């Protein structure tokens, strides 16, 4: 068997197009574009690339991008003051503080200071609580993107056995909640799980969010399983090569021999994250103006 390759890049491009159209129609009704503010503290090179890409994607989706770059030694009081200003700014619908923050800043306090209605990353405890009790709020972008790919691939997930490997607040836990809401039977596995391989091998749906290169081989998978690989790991470079290859938590080549469908790395879950961030921002803009977000976002 050769698995269907789930093309997250193409799905994300279509989603971004729909978001762009929603942003245009929003602007006609509201007299302004949806706005996303991104705050970057310090000079972490990976974060700088993410912030630049988010800015470009925001503009390409017919939205306003507000970038705030602060020095690495910014005090927590100054950062919280900026978030307060953005909370009060009617041109800003979504606020994203790029993580990780420098170690002298408390991430939880900073996230808690963002208005839950502008928390398009879905990291605020209010939004985590809303997801947990089934109220509408903002769902973290990566797991929501995974869920969109799963629904597109499988349709109804009712009764399927799903195993999520990883229990972080930004991926594993919200992913498990979304699968539960879709009526899957959900197991959350983590570093203390006993006999992980046998737990994974009974799953119809596997979501791997661990951060260990190619940990999951073909002998872990139930034949026909749908595999969503969230992991992004860079292998050490080959001799003479500049950068090592990017791989997921699943050994893509061999897993494709057993799985029914699988996301590649790169080109699977990764592109979904920014697309869902833009989608959440478009929805925030509609809610902030008392408008109904368009169907199908
Ligand atoms: P994280 O906070 O480090 O969480 C990793 C989880 O994996 C933890 O729950 C940990 O268990 C579990 N784990 C670690 N080693 C394990 C093992 N040997 N067996 C079973 N479970 C194990 O990471 P994260 O932020 O959730 O991210 C996970 C991966 O997804 C990373 O590779 C990250 O780069 C990637 N990611 C990708 C995107 C995207 O846009 N595609 C977005 C976010 C993250 P414990 O809780 O017991 O420690």
Short mmCIF file of C-alpha atoms and ligand atoms in Angstrom, two decimals:
data_model
loop_
_atom_site.label_atom_id
_atom_site.label_comp_id
_atom_site.label_asym_id
_atom_site.label_seq_id
_atom_site.Cartn_x
_atom_site.Cartn_y
_atom_site.Cartn_z
CA UNK A 1 0.00 0.00 0.00
CA UNK A 2 1.20 3.53 -0.66
CA UNK A 3 -0.45 6.15 1.50
CA UNK A 4 -2.23 9.21 0.16
CA UNK A 5 0.01 12.23 0.71
CA UNK A 6 -2.05 14.85 2.55
CA UNK A 7 -1.08 18.11 0.88
CA UNK A 8 -1.21 20.68 3.67
CA UNK A 9 0.52 23.27 1.51
CA UNK A 10 -2.25 23.19 -1.10
CA UNK A 11 -5.00 23.09 1.56
CA UNK A 12 -3.42 26.06 3.35
CA UNK A 13 -3.19 28.02 0.07
CA UNK A 14 -6.92 27.48 -0.54
CA UNK A 15 -7.73 28.51 3.04
CA UNK A 16 -5.63 31.67 2.69
CA UNK A 17 -7.50 32.51 -0.48
CA UNK A 18 -10.87 32.17 1.29
CA UNK A 19 -9.57 34.28 4.18
CA UNK A 20 -8.40 36.94 1.71
CA UNK A 21 -11.89 37.07 0.19
CA UNK A 22 -13.48 37.25 3.64
CA UNK A 23 -11.13 40.11 4.54
CA UNK A 24 -12.17 42.05 1.43
CA UNK A 25 -15.87 41.64 2.13
CA UNK A 26 -15.23 42.57 5.78
CA UNK A 27 -13.49 45.77 4.66
CA UNK A 28 -16.49 46.71 2.53
CA UNK A 29 -18.84 46.34 5.49
CA UNK A 30 -16.61 47.68 8.29
CA UNK A 31 -14.72 50.39 6.40
CA UNK A 32 -11.38 49.00 7.56
CA UNK A 33 -9.25 45.90 7.07
CA UNK A 34 -8.87 43.18 9.70
CA UNK A 35 -5.67 43.86 11.66
CA UNK A 36 -3.12 41.49 13.18
CA UNK A 37 -0.48 42.78 15.59
CA UNK A 38 2.63 40.67 16.07
CA UNK A 39 5.02 41.39 18.92
CA UNK A 40 8.59 40.12 18.80
CA UNK A 41 10.91 40.56 21.76
CA UNK A 42 14.60 40.00 21.09
CA UNK A 43 16.54 38.73 18.12
CA UNK A 44 15.94 34.98 18.03
CA UNK A 45 16.68 34.18 14.36
CA UNK A 46 13.93 31.57 13.95
CA UNK A 47 11.36 33.93 15.52
CA UNK A 48 12.45 36.73 13.20
CA UNK A 49 11.78 34.50 10.19
CA UNK A 50 8.35 33.48 11.57
CA UNK A 51 7.39 37.09 12.25
CA UNK A 52 8.50 38.22 8.78
CA UNK A 53 6.52 35.39 7.16
CA UNK A 54 3.44 36.18 9.23
CA UNK A 55 3.65 39.85 8.23
CA UNK A 56 3.87 38.99 4.52
CA UNK A 57 1.04 36.45 4.74
CA UNK A 58 -1.15 38.97 6.59
CA UNK A 59 -0.73 41.59 3.87
CA UNK A 60 -1.30 38.96 1.15
CA UNK A 61 -4.62 38.09 2.83
CA UNK A 62 -5.82 41.71 2.49
CA UNK A 63 -5.27 42.46 6.16
CA UNK A 64 -3.35 45.10 8.06
CA UNK A 65 -0.12 43.95 9.74
CA UNK A 66 1.23 45.77 12.78
CA UNK A 67 4.72 44.64 13.76
CA UNK A 68 6.24 45.57 17.09
CA UNK A 69 9.90 44.65 17.53
CA UNK A 70 11.21 45.20 21.02
CA UNK A 71 14.77 44.82 22.34
CA UNK A 72 15.71 41.62 24.19
CA UNK A 73 16.02 43.50 27.50
CA UNK A 74 12.45 44.89 27.37
CA UNK A 75 10.91 44.84 30.85
CA UNK A 76 7.74 42.89 31.55
CA UNK A 77 6.00 46.14 32.51
CA UNK A 78 6.81 47.66 29.10
CA UNK A 79 5.65 44.54 27.26
CA UNK A 80 2.41 44.41 29.24
CA UNK A 81 1.85 48.12 28.54
CA UNK A 82 2.20 47.48 24.80
CA UNK A 83 -0.29 44.59 24.98
CA UNK A 84 -2.71 46.87 26.85
CA UNK A 85 -2.42 49.46 24.08
CA UNK A 86 -3.09 46.82 21.44
CA UNK A 87 -6.05 45.46 23.45
CA UNK A 88 -7.60 48.93 23.34
CA UNK A 89 -6.79 49.66 19.67
CA UNK A 90 -9.90 49.19 17.49
CA UNK A 91 -7.73 48.66 14.38
CA UNK A 92 -6.19 45.55 15.98
CA UNK A 93 -8.35 42.40 15.87
CA UNK A 94 -5.71 39.83 16.72
CA UNK A 95 -2.60 39.97 18.92
CA UNK A 96 0.19 37.47 18.75
CA UNK A 97 3.21 37.58 21.02
CA UNK A 98 5.90 35.47 19.38
CA UNK A 99 7.19 32.72 21.69
CA UNK A 100 9.61 31.86 23.16
CA UNK A 101 10.13 35.07 25.11
CA UNK A 102 13.51 35.95 26.67
CA UNK A 103 13.84 34.11 29.99
CA UNK A 104 13.29 37.18 32.23
CA UNK A 105 9.73 37.50 30.90
CA UNK A 106 6.92 35.30 32.21
CA UNK A 107 5.10 33.86 29.20
CA UNK A 108 1.97 32.98 31.17
CA UNK A 109 1.55 36.54 32.51
CA UNK A 110 2.05 37.98 29.04
CA UNK A 111 -0.45 35.60 27.43
CA UNK A 112 -2.91 36.32 30.27
CA UNK A 113 -2.68 40.04 29.50
CA UNK A 114 -3.97 39.61 25.92
CA UNK A 115 -7.70 40.21 25.57
CA UNK A 116 -9.24 36.73 25.05
CA UNK A 117 -11.24 38.19 22.14
CA UNK A 118 -7.99 39.19 20.38
CA UNK A 119 -6.10 36.02 21.37
CA UNK A 120 -5.94 34.58 17.84
CA UNK A 121 -3.26 32.08 18.94
CA UNK A 122 -5.82 30.58 21.33
CA UNK A 123 -3.29 30.30 24.17
CA UNK A 124 -5.19 32.33 26.80
CA UNK A 125 -6.66 30.23 29.64
CA UNK A 126 -10.11 31.64 28.81
CA UNK A 127 -9.84 30.22 25.29
CA UNK A 128 -8.43 26.92 26.59
CA UNK A 129 -11.43 26.80 28.94
CA UNK A 130 -13.88 27.65 26.18
CA UNK A 131 -12.48 24.80 24.06
CA UNK A 132 -12.70 22.47 27.01
CA UNK A 133 -16.39 23.18 27.69
CA UNK A 134 -17.42 23.50 24.04
CA UNK A 135 -17.93 27.26 23.82
CA UNK A 136 -16.77 29.19 20.81
CA UNK A 137 -13.45 30.96 21.29
CA UNK A 138 -10.10 30.76 19.58
CA UNK A 139 -8.45 27.38 19.10
CA UNK A 140 -4.64 27.13 18.78
CA UNK A 141 -3.70 27.30 15.11
CA UNK A 142 -1.61 24.15 14.68
CA UNK A 143 -4.10 21.65 16.13
CA UNK A 144 -7.02 23.37 14.40
CA UNK A 145 -5.09 23.08 11.13
CA UNK A 146 -4.51 19.36 11.82
CA UNK A 147 -8.22 18.93 12.46
CA UNK A 148 -9.10 20.62 9.17
CA UNK A 149 -6.78 18.23 7.31
CA UNK A 150 -8.26 15.23 9.14
CA UNK A 151 -11.85 16.24 8.45
CA UNK A 152 -11.02 16.88 4.81
CA UNK A 153 -9.41 13.45 4.54
CA UNK A 154 -11.80 11.35 6.62
CA UNK A 155 -15.09 13.23 6.85
CA UNK A 156 -16.79 11.90 9.98
CA UNK A 157 -14.36 10.84 12.73
CA UNK A 158 -17.05 9.38 15.01
CA UNK A 159 -15.92 6.29 16.86
CA UNK A 160 -12.41 6.26 15.41
CA UNK A 161 -9.52 5.43 17.75
CA UNK A 162 -7.24 8.47 17.86
CA UNK A 163 -3.87 8.62 19.57
CA UNK A 164 -2.23 12.00 20.13
CA UNK A 165 1.44 11.73 21.09
CA UNK A 166 2.41 14.85 23.04
CA UNK A 167 0.49 16.81 25.68
CA UNK A 168 1.68 20.39 25.27
CA UNK A 169 -0.79 23.22 25.82
CA UNK A 170 -0.27 24.49 22.28
CA UNK A 171 -0.56 21.23 20.34
CA UNK A 172 -1.27 17.94 22.13
CA UNK A 173 -4.00 18.94 24.60
CA UNK A 174 -6.10 21.11 22.25
CA UNK A 175 -5.67 18.46 19.53
CA UNK A 176 -7.08 15.80 21.85
CA UNK A 177 -9.98 18.07 22.74
CA UNK A 178 -10.81 18.69 19.08
CA UNK A 179 -10.74 14.97 18.34
CA UNK A 180 -12.97 14.32 21.32
CA UNK A 181 -15.40 16.99 20.11
CA UNK A 182 -15.43 15.14 16.77
CA UNK A 183 -16.50 11.98 18.66
CA UNK A 184 -13.23 10.09 18.28
CA UNK A 185 -12.09 7.85 21.14
CA UNK A 186 -8.96 9.67 22.23
CA UNK A 187 -5.78 8.57 23.97
CA UNK A 188 -3.15 11.16 24.89
CA UNK A 189 0.32 9.64 25.06
CA UNK A 190 3.47 11.28 26.40
CA UNK A 191 6.96 10.54 27.63
CA UNK A 192 5.70 8.38 30.53
CA UNK A 193 3.35 6.27 28.41
CA UNK A 194 4.12 2.57 28.75
CA UNK A 195 4.60 0.60 25.52
CA UNK A 196 3.87 3.57 23.28
CA UNK A 197 4.29 1.47 20.17
CA UNK A 198 1.41 -0.82 21.05
CA UNK A 199 -0.78 2.18 22.01
CA UNK A 200 -0.09 3.79 18.64
CA UNK A 201 -0.62 0.55 16.74
CA UNK A 202 -4.33 0.43 17.61
CA UNK A 203 -5.01 3.95 16.31
CA UNK A 204 -7.06 4.77 13.21
CA UNK A 205 -5.75 8.33 13.56
CA UNK A 206 -2.28 9.18 14.83
CA UNK A 207 -1.22 12.74 15.59
CA UNK A 208 2.47 12.96 16.43
CA UNK A 209 3.55 16.14 18.25
CA UNK A 210 6.71 15.10 20.03
CA UNK A 211 9.79 16.70 18.51
CA UNK A 212 11.81 13.48 17.98
CA UNK A 213 13.06 12.88 14.46
CA UNK A 214 11.43 9.90 12.73
CA UNK A 215 10.56 8.21 16.02
CA UNK A 216 7.51 6.48 14.58
CA UNK A 217 8.33 3.73 12.13
CA UNK A 218 6.08 1.62 9.93
CA UNK A 219 5.87 -1.21 12.47
CA UNK A 220 4.10 1.21 14.88
CA UNK A 221 1.16 1.82 12.59
CA UNK A 222 -2.13 0.05 12.01
CA UNK A 223 -2.47 -0.58 8.26
CA UNK A 224 -4.58 2.16 6.71
CA UNK A 225 -4.15 4.61 9.61
CA UNK A 226 -4.30 8.35 8.94
CA UNK A 227 -1.12 9.97 10.22
CA UNK A 228 -0.70 13.68 10.99
CA UNK A 229 2.90 14.59 11.67
CA UNK A 230 3.27 17.85 13.59
CA UNK A 231 6.96 17.39 14.43
CA UNK A 232 9.54 19.66 12.85
CA UNK A 233 13.06 18.39 13.45
CA UNK A 234 16.27 19.33 11.72
CA UNK A 235 18.72 16.46 11.24
CA UNK A 236 22.46 17.13 11.55
CA UNK A 237 23.86 18.25 8.18
CA UNK A 238 25.44 15.73 5.81
CA UNK A 239 29.20 16.31 5.48
CA UNK A 240 29.72 19.32 3.19
CA UNK A 241 26.07 20.39 3.31
CA UNK A 242 25.03 23.68 4.93
CA UNK A 243 21.87 22.67 6.76
CA UNK A 244 20.46 19.31 7.78
CA UNK A 245 17.20 18.00 6.33
CA UNK A 246 13.86 18.79 8.01
CA UNK A 247 11.98 15.68 9.12
CA UNK A 248 8.90 14.98 11.17
CA UNK A 249 8.32 12.65 14.11
CA UNK A 250 7.27 9.93 11.66
CA UNK A 251 9.61 8.12 9.25
CA UNK A 252 7.65 9.32 6.22
CA UNK A 253 9.02 6.94 3.58
CA UNK A 254 8.45 3.68 5.41
CA UNK A 255 5.26 4.85 7.15
CA UNK A 256 3.80 5.58 3.70
CA UNK A 257 3.99 1.84 2.99
CA UNK A 258 1.52 1.11 5.80
CA UNK A 259 -0.56 4.25 6.44
CA UNK A 260 -3.70 5.09 4.50
CA UNK A 261 -2.87 8.79 4.41
CA UNK A 262 -0.02 10.83 5.85
CA UNK A 263 1.20 14.43 6.01
CA UNK A 264 4.75 15.08 4.76
CA UNK A 265 7.31 17.28 6.53
CA UNK A 266 7.73 19.88 5.19
CA UNK A 267 4.53 20.68 3.30
CA UNK A 268 2.01 19.07 5.65
CA UNK A 269 0.96 20.63 8.95
CA UNK A 270 3.51 23.50 8.85
CA UNK A 271 1.77 25.69 6.24
CA UNK A 272 -1.57 25.23 8.02
CA UNK A 273 -0.46 27.13 11.11
CA UNK A 274 -0.15 30.56 9.47
CA UNK A 275 -3.26 29.98 7.35
CA UNK A 276 -5.32 29.25 10.49
CA UNK A 277 -3.82 32.26 12.25
CA UNK A 278 -5.11 34.46 9.41
CA UNK A 279 -8.46 32.66 9.54
CA UNK A 280 -8.72 33.29 13.30
CA UNK A 281 -7.88 36.97 12.72
CA UNK A 282 -10.60 37.31 10.07
CA UNK A 283 -13.07 35.74 12.48
CA UNK A 284 -11.93 38.03 15.32
CA UNK A 285 -12.46 41.05 13.06
CA UNK A 286 -16.03 39.98 12.27
CA UNK A 287 -16.83 39.34 15.93
CA UNK A 288 -15.27 42.66 17.01
CA UNK A 289 -17.55 44.50 14.57
CA UNK A 290 -20.65 42.43 15.46
CA UNK A 291 -20.68 40.79 12.02
CA UNK A 292 -21.23 37.10 11.23
CA UNK A 293 -18.05 35.47 9.89
CA UNK A 294 -18.62 33.96 6.44
CA UNK A 295 -19.44 30.24 6.17
CA UNK A 296 -16.58 27.89 5.32
CA UNK A 297 -13.72 29.73 7.00
P1 LIG B 1 6.70 20.11 23.57
O1 LIG B 1 6.04 21.17 24.36
O2 LIG B 1 8.17 19.86 23.73
O3 LIG B 1 5.93 18.73 23.88
C1 LIG B 1 6.41 17.52 23.42
C2 LIG B 1 5.55 16.42 23.95
O4 LIG B 1 6.10 15.18 23.49
C3 LIG B 1 5.50 16.34 25.48
O5 LIG B 1 4.18 16.16 25.91
C4 LIG B 1 6.39 15.15 25.81
O6 LIG B 1 5.95 14.40 26.92
C5 LIG B 1 6.20 14.29 24.59
N1 LIG B 1 7.36 13.40 24.40
C6 LIG B 1 8.66 13.73 24.41
N2 LIG B 1 9.42 12.63 24.21
C7 LIG B 1 8.57 11.60 24.08
C8 LIG B 1 8.73 10.20 23.86
N3 LIG B 1 9.93 9.66 23.73
N4 LIG B 1 7.65 9.44 23.77
C9 LIG B 1 6.41 9.98 23.89
N5 LIG B 1 6.18 11.29 24.10
C10 LIG B 1 7.24 12.09 24.18
O7 LIG B 1 6.50 20.31 22.00
P2 LIG B 1 5.30 21.01 21.17
O8 LIG B 1 5.44 22.46 21.28
O9 LIG B 1 4.01 20.35 21.47
O10 LIG B 1 5.77 20.59 19.70
C11 LIG B 1 5.91 19.24 19.31
C12 LIG B 1 6.56 19.19 17.93
O11 LIG B 1 5.72 19.87 17.02
C13 LIG B 1 7.92 19.88 17.82
O12 LIG B 1 8.70 19.18 16.87
C14 LIG B 1 7.58 21.25 17.27
O13 LIG B 1 8.66 21.81 16.54
C15 LIG B 1 6.43 20.91 16.37
N6 LIG B 1 5.49 22.02 16.13
C16 LIG B 1 5.13 22.25 14.85
C17 LIG B 1 4.24 23.25 14.56
C18 LIG B 1 3.84 23.48 13.14
O14 LIG B 1 3.44 24.56 12.77
N7 LIG B 1 3.90 22.45 12.30
C19 LIG B 1 3.70 24.03 15.59
C20 LIG B 1 4.04 23.74 16.91
C21 LIG B 1 4.94 22.71 17.18
P3 LIG B 1 5.98 14.98 28.44
O15 LIG B 1 4.82 15.93 28.52
O16 LIG B 1 5.80 13.77 29.27
O17 LIG B 1 7.30 15.65 28.59
#
